[in-house]
Amino acid sequence: MSTPRHFLSLLDLSGEELEAIIERAIELKAMHKRQEPHQTLAGKVLGMVFEKSSTRTRVSFETGMIHLGGQALFLSPRDTQLGRGEPIEDSARVLSSMLDVIMIRTFEHEKLETFAKYSKVPVINALTDLYHPCQLLADIQTYVEHRGSLKGKTVAWIGDGNNMCHSYINAARRIGFTLKISTPEGFEPNSLVSRAAADHVEIVAGPLDAAKNADLVVTDVWASMGQESEAEVRHKVFKNFQVNREVMSMAKPDALFMHCLPAHRGEEVTADVLDGPQSVVWDEAENRLHSQKALLEFLLLGGFEAKH
Ligand code: CP
Ligand code: NVA
């Protein structure tokens, strides 16, 4: 049996494959709006393992499988043997003998990699401490819909050097845009991730420098899932790393604002920016549905021809 195609990070896709998935996502969105049936995954079953909370990821994957004519199973570690210490390798062998594709949201990225190694079916990263590549599919689709390709553009990342920041770094590599990152000292992105993208990444001093002439400004929460005990300290350290009107005024006049959500108004972003005219966060959230449907088709139906 051949090795399945996994989606553990954006780097698992070539630039052309990424482009083809985004194109298909836009097409699937239009088909859905026209109420045109597109049950390309009839009879297929997605397993969804969540070790962390979720609203968007769970609902988009579950709804996506229903639209595509398949089914999705929500697997909580609380109710399965996953939470009682059954080895990852064994869980992967068993689950992948019954399911057609599996998505996992967990803590350590290595755990996801081990699962994928022993899985006979495609495994999707639905967020780990290191990466959140599914969110990037939606972000890229959203930018393309509003402004066209991100190639050659400048993106500002303001805030924590976290899983979202790392996925933006990988996107900068794959698509070819410049990512200007501004984080508090000690909260920079993982150096292995950023060094590999050195041609596309600049670590800059403050949020105003990062936002200068940017085409897109992005931020995320100050304390991610699993960092709840650090929240108080982080709130003090990050207080000057807020996307507000002053920061947005440094960007290009037609710059967009994105946030993967959930957001905390008054912390990493002010309400006037999040709810303002440059913000595309609601399209970004909706596009989780369309882009993941395209991803599921790509992994299960063997990829698309990249169009040129
Ligand atoms: N953005 C995102 O992944 O949201 P959820 O945590 O609600 O899935
Ligand atoms: N960085 C955030 C993203 C949530 C979608 C977290 O990991 O909690």
PDB file of N, CA and C in Angstrom, residues 47-120:
ATOM      1  N   GLY A  47     -12.520  11.185  10.719  1.00  0.00           N
ATOM      2  CA  GLY A  47     -12.445  11.138  12.187  1.00  0.00           C
ATOM      3  C   GLY A  47     -11.846  12.445  12.662  1.00  0.00           C
ATOM      4  N   MET A  48     -12.436  13.036  13.697  1.00  0.00           N
ATOM      5  CA  MET A  48     -11.951  14.336  14.199  1.00  0.00           C
ATOM      6  C   MET A  48     -11.545  14.185  15.670  1.00  0.00           C
ATOM      7  N   VAL A  49     -10.235  14.214  15.908  1.00  0.00           N
ATOM      8  CA  VAL A  49      -9.722  14.058  17.269  1.00  0.00           C
ATOM      9  C   VAL A  49      -9.395  15.437  17.823  1.00  0.00           C
ATOM     10  N   PHE A  50     -10.069  15.837  18.864  1.00  0.00           N
ATOM     11  CA  PHE A  50      -9.847  17.159  19.465  1.00  0.00           C
ATOM     12  C   PHE A  50      -9.351  17.015  20.896  1.00  0.00           C
ATOM     13  N   GLU A  51      -8.089  17.399  21.134  1.00  0.00           N
ATOM     14  CA  GLU A  51      -7.569  17.440  22.504  1.00  0.00           C
ATOM     15  C   GLU A  51      -7.603  18.867  23.058  1.00  0.00           C
ATOM     16  N   LYS A  52      -8.043  19.813  22.206  1.00  0.00           N
ATOM     17  CA  LYS A  52      -8.216  21.206  22.628  1.00  0.00           C
ATOM     18  C   LYS A  52      -9.586  21.652  22.118  1.00  0.00           C
ATOM     19  N   SER A  53     -10.100  22.746  22.669  1.00  0.00           N
ATOM     20  CA  SER A  53     -11.420  23.249  22.274  1.00  0.00           C
ATOM     21  C   SER A  53     -11.428  23.746  20.838  1.00  0.00           C
ATOM     22  N   SER A  54     -12.628  23.886  20.286  1.00  0.00           N
ATOM     23  CA  SER A  54     -12.763  24.430  18.937  1.00  0.00           C
ATOM     24  C   SER A  54     -14.206  24.776  18.634  1.00  0.00           C
ATOM     25  N   THR A  55     -14.399  25.862  17.914  1.00  0.00           N
ATOM     26  CA  THR A  55     -15.708  26.172  17.330  1.00  0.00           C
ATOM     27  C   THR A  55     -15.588  26.044  15.812  1.00  0.00           C
ATOM     28  N   ARG A  56     -14.755  26.902  15.198  1.00  0.00           N
ATOM     29  CA  ARG A  56     -14.637  26.968  13.748  1.00  0.00           C
ATOM     30  C   ARG A  56     -14.159  25.660  13.121  1.00  0.00           C
ATOM     31  N   THR A  57     -13.098  25.090  13.684  1.00  0.00           N
ATOM     32  CA  THR A  57     -12.492  23.912  13.059  1.00  0.00           C
ATOM     33  C   THR A  57     -13.457  22.729  13.082  1.00  0.00           C
ATOM     34  N   ARG A  58     -14.095  22.530  14.219  1.00  0.00           N
ATOM     35  CA  ARG A  58     -15.028  21.399  14.321  1.00  0.00           C
ATOM     36  C   ARG A  58     -16.209  21.582  13.372  1.00  0.00           C
ATOM     37  N   VAL A  59     -16.819  22.765  13.424  1.00  0.00           N
ATOM     38  CA  VAL A  59     -18.031  22.973  12.621  1.00  0.00           C
ATOM     39  C   VAL A  59     -17.707  22.963  11.124  1.00  0.00           C
ATOM     40  N   SER A  60     -16.565  23.530  10.741  1.00  0.00           N
ATOM     41  CA  SER A  60     -16.235  23.579   9.311  1.00  0.00           C
ATOM     42  C   SER A  60     -15.913  22.185   8.763  1.00  0.00           C
ATOM     43  N   PHE A  61     -15.172  21.384   9.517  1.00  0.00           N
ATOM     44  CA  PHE A  61     -14.867  20.036   9.015  1.00  0.00           C
ATOM     45  C   PHE A  61     -16.122  19.165   8.966  1.00  0.00           C
ATOM     46  N   GLU A  62     -16.925  19.265  10.022  1.00  0.00           N
ATOM     47  CA  GLU A  62     -18.117  18.414  10.097  1.00  0.00           C
ATOM     48  C   GLU A  62     -19.105  18.801   8.986  1.00  0.00           C
ATOM     49  N   THR A  63     -19.348  20.104   8.852  1.00  0.00           N
ATOM     50  CA  THR A  63     -20.260  20.593   7.813  1.00  0.00           C
ATOM     51  C   THR A  63     -19.700  20.276   6.431  1.00  0.00           C
ATOM     52  N   GLY A  64     -18.405  20.463   6.269  1.00  0.00           N
ATOM     53  CA  GLY A  64     -17.762  20.204   4.978  1.00  0.00           C
ATOM     54  C   GLY A  64     -17.975  18.771   4.527  1.00  0.00           C
ATOM     55  N   MET A  65     -17.801  17.821   5.445  1.00  0.00           N
ATOM     56  CA  MET A  65     -17.994  16.411   5.077  1.00  0.00           C
ATOM     57  C   MET A  65     -19.449  16.143   4.701  1.00  0.00           C
ATOM     58  N   ILE A  66     -20.374  16.784   5.373  1.00  0.00           N
ATOM     59  CA  ILE A  66     -21.798  16.590   5.030  1.00  0.00           C
ATOM     60  C   ILE A  66     -22.058  17.127   3.615  1.00  0.00           C
ATOM     61  N   HIS A  67     -21.538  18.341   3.325  1.00  0.00           N
ATOM     62  CA  HIS A  67     -21.712  18.899   1.972  1.00  0.00           C
ATOM     63  C   HIS A  67     -21.150  17.963   0.905  1.00  0.00           C
ATOM     64  N   LEU A  68     -20.025  17.315   1.228  1.00  0.00           N
ATOM     65  CA  LEU A  68     -19.346  16.476   0.225  1.00  0.00           C
ATOM     66  C   LEU A  68     -19.928  15.063   0.164  1.00  0.00           C
ATOM     67  N   GLY A  69     -20.981  14.834   0.925  1.00  0.00           N
ATOM     68  CA  GLY A  69     -21.680  13.548   0.864  1.00  0.00           C
ATOM     69  C   GLY A  69     -21.124  12.493   1.805  1.00  0.00           C
ATOM     70  N   GLY A  70     -20.163  12.886   2.660  1.00  0.00           N
ATOM     71  CA  GLY A  70     -19.579  11.937   3.609  1.00  0.00           C
ATOM     72  C   GLY A  70     -20.095  12.180   5.019  1.00  0.00           C
ATOM     73  N   GLN A  71     -19.356  11.679   5.982  1.00  0.00           N
ATOM     74  CA  GLN A  71     -19.751  11.799   7.393  1.00  0.00           C
ATOM     75  C   GLN A  71     -18.515  12.160   8.211  1.00  0.00           C
ATOM     76  N   ALA A  72     -18.747  12.731   9.393  1.00  0.00           N
ATOM     77  CA  ALA A  72     -17.620  13.028  10.289  1.00  0.00           C
ATOM     78  C   ALA A  72     -17.947  12.534  11.690  1.00  0.00           C
ATOM     79  N   LEU A  73     -16.932  11.994  12.363  1.00  0.00           N
ATOM     80  CA  LEU A  73     -17.104  11.510  13.738  1.00  0.00           C
ATOM     81  C   LEU A  73     -16.275  12.365  14.666  1.00  0.00           C
ATOM     82  N   PHE A  74     -16.902  12.904  15.696  1.00  0.00           N
ATOM     83  CA  PHE A  74     -16.178  13.708  16.697  1.00  0.00           C
ATOM     84  C   PHE A  74     -15.637  12.758  17.762  1.00  0.00           C
ATOM     85  N   LEU A  75     -14.316  12.746  17.923  1.00  0.00           N
ATOM     86  CA  LEU A  75     -13.686  11.817  18.864  1.00  0.00           C
ATOM     87  C   LEU A  75     -12.997  12.601  19.976  1.00  0.00           C
ATOM     88  N   SER A  76     -13.626  12.634  21.127  1.00  0.00           N
ATOM     89  CA  SER A  76     -13.037  13.360  22.247  1.00  0.00           C
ATOM     90  C   SER A  76     -12.191  12.407  23.084  1.00  0.00           C
ATOM     91  N   PRO A  77     -11.007  12.837  23.497  1.00  0.00           N
ATOM     92  CA  PRO A  77     -10.177  11.959  24.338  1.00  0.00           C
ATOM     93  C   PRO A  77     -10.882  11.598  25.650  1.00  0.00           C
ATOM     94  N   ARG A  78     -11.844  12.423  26.030  1.00  0.00           N
ATOM     95  CA  ARG A  78     -12.594  12.153  27.266  1.00  0.00           C
ATOM     96  C   ARG A  78     -13.417  10.865  27.150  1.00  0.00           C
ATOM     97  N   ASP A  79     -13.880  10.557  25.949  1.00  0.00           N
ATOM     98  CA  ASP A  79     -14.779   9.410  25.780  1.00  0.00           C
ATOM     99  C   ASP A  79     -14.149   8.267  25.007  1.00  0.00           C
ATOM    100  N   THR A  80     -12.879   8.406  24.637  1.00  0.00           N
ATOM    101  CA  THR A  80     -12.227   7.320  23.888  1.00  0.00           C
ATOM    102  C   THR A  80     -11.001   6.856  24.668  1.00  0.00           C
ATOM    103  N   GLN A  81     -10.403   5.784  24.194  1.00  0.00           N
ATOM    104  CA  GLN A  81      -9.208   5.259  24.880  1.00  0.00           C
ATOM    105  C   GLN A  81      -7.992   6.157  24.666  1.00  0.00           C
ATOM    106  N   LEU A  82      -8.118   7.127  23.741  1.00  0.00           N
ATOM    107  CA  LEU A  82      -7.025   8.085  23.518  1.00  0.00           C
ATOM    108  C   LEU A  82      -6.691   8.816  24.813  1.00  0.00           C
ATOM    109  N   GLY A  83      -7.719   9.118  25.578  1.00  0.00           N
ATOM    110  CA  GLY A  83      -7.521   9.857  26.826  1.00  0.00           C
ATOM    111  C   GLY A  83      -7.086   8.966  27.978  1.00  0.00           C
ATOM    112  N   ARG A  84      -7.056   7.650  27.757  1.00  0.00           N
ATOM    113  CA  ARG A  84      -6.675   6.727  28.829  1.00  0.00           C
ATOM    114  C   ARG A  84      -5.320   6.086  28.563  1.00  0.00           C
ATOM    115  N   GLY A  85      -4.580   6.728  27.664  1.00  0.00           N
ATOM    116  CA  GLY A  85      -3.183   6.312  27.476  1.00  0.00           C
ATOM    117  C   GLY A  85      -2.936   5.227  26.461  1.00  0.00           C
ATOM    118  N   GLU A  86      -3.925   4.871  25.613  1.00  0.00           N
ATOM    119  CA  GLU A  86      -3.617   3.907  24.547  1.00  0.00           C
ATOM    120  C   GLU A  86      -2.527   4.527  23.665  1.00  0.00           C
ATOM    121  N   PRO A  87      -1.475   3.791  23.367  1.00  0.00           N
ATOM    122  CA  PRO A  87      -0.369   4.394  22.606  1.00  0.00           C
ATOM    123  C   PRO A  87      -0.844   5.013  21.285  1.00  0.00           C
ATOM    124  N   ILE A  88      -0.213   6.114  20.914  1.00  0.00           N
ATOM    125  CA  ILE A  88      -0.578   6.833  19.682  1.00  0.00           C
ATOM    126  C   ILE A  88      -0.451   5.905  18.476  1.00  0.00           C
ATOM    127  N   GLU A  89       0.625   5.129  18.459  1.00  0.00           N
ATOM    128  CA  GLU A  89       0.871   4.229  17.333  1.00  0.00           C
ATOM    129  C   GLU A  89      -0.295   3.257  17.154  1.00  0.00           C
ATOM    130  N   ASP A  90      -0.780   2.705  18.275  1.00  0.00           N
ATOM    131  CA  ASP A  90      -1.884   1.730  18.218  1.00  0.00           C
ATOM    132  C   ASP A  90      -3.173   2.426  17.795  1.00  0.00           C
ATOM    133  N   SER A  91      -3.407   3.608  18.353  1.00  0.00           N
ATOM    134  CA  SER A  91      -4.628   4.358  18.001  1.00  0.00           C
ATOM    135  C   SER A  91      -4.617   4.665  16.511  1.00  0.00           C
ATOM    136  N   ALA A  92      -3.463   5.052  15.993  1.00  0.00           N
ATOM    137  CA  ALA A  92      -3.355   5.396  14.567  1.00  0.00           C
ATOM    138  C   ALA A  92      -3.649   4.179  13.699  1.00  0.00           C
ATOM    139  N   ARG A  93      -3.088   3.027  14.074  1.00  0.00           N
ATOM    140  CA  ARG A  93      -3.318   1.800  13.287  1.00  0.00           C
ATOM    141  C   ARG A  93      -4.802   1.451  13.270  1.00  0.00           C
ATOM    142  N   VAL A  94      -5.435   1.523  14.445  1.00  0.00           N
ATOM    143  CA  VAL A  94      -6.837   1.107  14.555  1.00  0.00           C
ATOM    144  C   VAL A  94      -7.761   2.109  13.842  1.00  0.00           C
ATOM    145  N   LEU A  95      -7.610   3.392  14.180  1.00  0.00           N
ATOM    146  CA  LEU A  95      -8.513   4.394  13.581  1.00  0.00           C
ATOM    147  C   LEU A  95      -8.374   4.422  12.066  1.00  0.00           C
ATOM    148  N   SER A  96      -7.134   4.296  11.584  1.00  0.00           N
ATOM    149  CA  SER A  96      -6.942   4.407  10.128  1.00  0.00           C
ATOM    150  C   SER A  96      -7.348   3.135   9.392  1.00  0.00           C
ATOM    151  N   SER A  97      -7.679   2.066  10.141  1.00  0.00           N
ATOM    152  CA  SER A  97      -8.193   0.868   9.469  1.00  0.00           C
ATOM    153  C   SER A  97      -9.690   0.992   9.196  1.00  0.00           C
ATOM    154  N   MET A  98     -10.328   2.009   9.835  1.00  0.00           N
ATOM    155  CA  MET A  98     -11.783   2.166   9.661  1.00  0.00           C
ATOM    156  C   MET A  98     -12.147   3.472   8.962  1.00  0.00           C
ATOM    157  N   LEU A  99     -11.362   4.514   9.226  1.00  0.00           N
ATOM    158  CA  LEU A  99     -11.693   5.844   8.694  1.00  0.00           C
ATOM    159  C   LEU A  99     -10.976   6.081   7.364  1.00  0.00           C
ATOM    160  N   ASP A 100     -11.444   7.082   6.618  1.00  0.00           N
ATOM    161  CA  ASP A 100     -10.807   7.419   5.329  1.00  0.00           C
ATOM    162  C   ASP A 100      -9.831   8.572   5.452  1.00  0.00           C
ATOM    163  N   VAL A 101     -10.006   9.402   6.472  1.00  0.00           N
ATOM    164  CA  VAL A 101      -9.146  10.563   6.696  1.00  0.00           C
ATOM    165  C   VAL A 101      -9.335  10.966   8.164  1.00  0.00           C
ATOM    166  N   ILE A 102      -8.271  11.500   8.758  1.00  0.00           N
ATOM    167  CA  ILE A 102      -8.335  11.824  10.195  1.00  0.00           C
ATOM    168  C   ILE A 102      -7.771  13.222  10.419  1.00  0.00           C
ATOM    169  N   MET A 103      -8.473  14.055  11.156  1.00  0.00           N
ATOM    170  CA  MET A 103      -7.902  15.351  11.552  1.00  0.00           C
ATOM    171  C   MET A 103      -7.667  15.346  13.053  1.00  0.00           C
ATOM    172  N   ILE A 104      -6.571  15.992  13.444  1.00  0.00           N
ATOM    173  CA  ILE A 104      -6.179  15.987  14.859  1.00  0.00           C
ATOM    174  C   ILE A 104      -5.826  17.383  15.325  1.00  0.00           C
ATOM    175  N   ARG A 105      -6.395  17.780  16.459  1.00  0.00           N
ATOM    176  CA  ARG A 105      -5.989  19.019  17.150  1.00  0.00           C
ATOM    177  C   ARG A 105      -5.387  18.592  18.473  1.00  0.00           C
ATOM    178  N   THR A 106      -4.100  18.891  18.631  1.00  0.00           N
ATOM    179  CA  THR A 106      -3.427  18.446  19.850  1.00  0.00           C
ATOM    180  C   THR A 106      -2.374  19.452  20.290  1.00  0.00           C
ATOM    181  N   PHE A 107      -1.557  19.072  21.264  1.00  0.00           N
ATOM    182  CA  PHE A 107      -0.528  19.961  21.811  1.00  0.00           C
ATOM    183  C   PHE A 107       0.779  19.777  21.038  1.00  0.00           C
ATOM    184  N   GLU A 108       1.537  18.746  21.358  1.00  0.00           N
ATOM    185  CA  GLU A 108       2.868  18.564  20.750  1.00  0.00           C
ATOM    186  C   GLU A 108       2.741  18.164  19.279  1.00  0.00           C
ATOM    187  N   HIS A 109       3.485  18.864  18.438  1.00  0.00           N
ATOM    188  CA  HIS A 109       3.468  18.546  17.004  1.00  0.00           C
ATOM    189  C   HIS A 109       4.007  17.127  16.760  1.00  0.00           C
ATOM    190  N   GLU A 110       4.941  16.702  17.606  1.00  0.00           N
ATOM    191  CA  GLU A 110       5.560  15.376  17.435  1.00  0.00           C
ATOM    192  C   GLU A 110       4.505  14.274  17.559  1.00  0.00           C
ATOM    193  N   LYS A 111       3.507  14.526  18.388  1.00  0.00           N
ATOM    194  CA  LYS A 111       2.445  13.535  18.582  1.00  0.00           C
ATOM    195  C   LYS A 111       1.682  13.331  17.261  1.00  0.00           C
ATOM    196  N   LEU A 112       1.421  14.431  16.596  1.00  0.00           N
ATOM    197  CA  LEU A 112       0.734  14.387  15.295  1.00  0.00           C
ATOM    198  C   LEU A 112       1.600  13.634  14.279  1.00  0.00           C
ATOM    199  N   GLU A 113       2.907  13.923  14.306  1.00  0.00           N
ATOM    200  CA  GLU A 113       3.813  13.260  13.359  1.00  0.00           C
ATOM    201  C   GLU A 113       3.860  11.750  13.603  1.00  0.00           C
ATOM    202  N   THR A 114       3.862  11.370  14.880  1.00  0.00           N
ATOM    203  CA  THR A 114       3.873   9.931  15.197  1.00  0.00           C
ATOM    204  C   THR A 114       2.581   9.294  14.703  1.00  0.00           C
ATOM    205  N   PHE A 115       1.461   9.961  14.949  1.00  0.00           N
ATOM    206  CA  PHE A 115       0.172   9.427  14.500  1.00  0.00           C
ATOM    207  C   PHE A 115       0.201   9.232  12.979  1.00  0.00           C
ATOM    208  N   ALA A 116       0.685  10.245  12.278  1.00  0.00           N
ATOM    209  CA  ALA A 116       0.703  10.199  10.809  1.00  0.00           C
ATOM    210  C   ALA A 116       1.589   9.057  10.315  1.00  0.00           C
ATOM    211  N   LYS A 117       2.691   8.833  11.022  1.00  0.00           N
ATOM    212  CA  LYS A 117       3.629   7.784  10.612  1.00  0.00           C
ATOM    213  C   LYS A 117       2.964   6.402  10.619  1.00  0.00           C
ATOM    214  N   TYR A 118       2.058   6.199  11.567  1.00  0.00           N
ATOM    215  CA  TYR A 118       1.417   4.877  11.699  1.00  0.00           C
ATOM    216  C   TYR A 118       0.034   4.823  11.061  1.00  0.00           C
ATOM    217  N   SER A 119      -0.399   5.916  10.451  1.00  0.00           N
ATOM    218  CA  SER A 119      -1.732   5.948   9.846  1.00  0.00           C
ATOM    219  C   SER A 119      -1.693   5.481   8.399  1.00  0.00           C
ATOM    220  N   LYS A 120      -2.715   4.707   8.043  1.00  0.00           N
ATOM    221  CA  LYS A 120      -2.806   4.222   6.651  1.00  0.00           C
ATOM    222  C   LYS A 120      -3.579   5.210   5.782  1.00  0.00           C
TER     223      LYS A 120
END
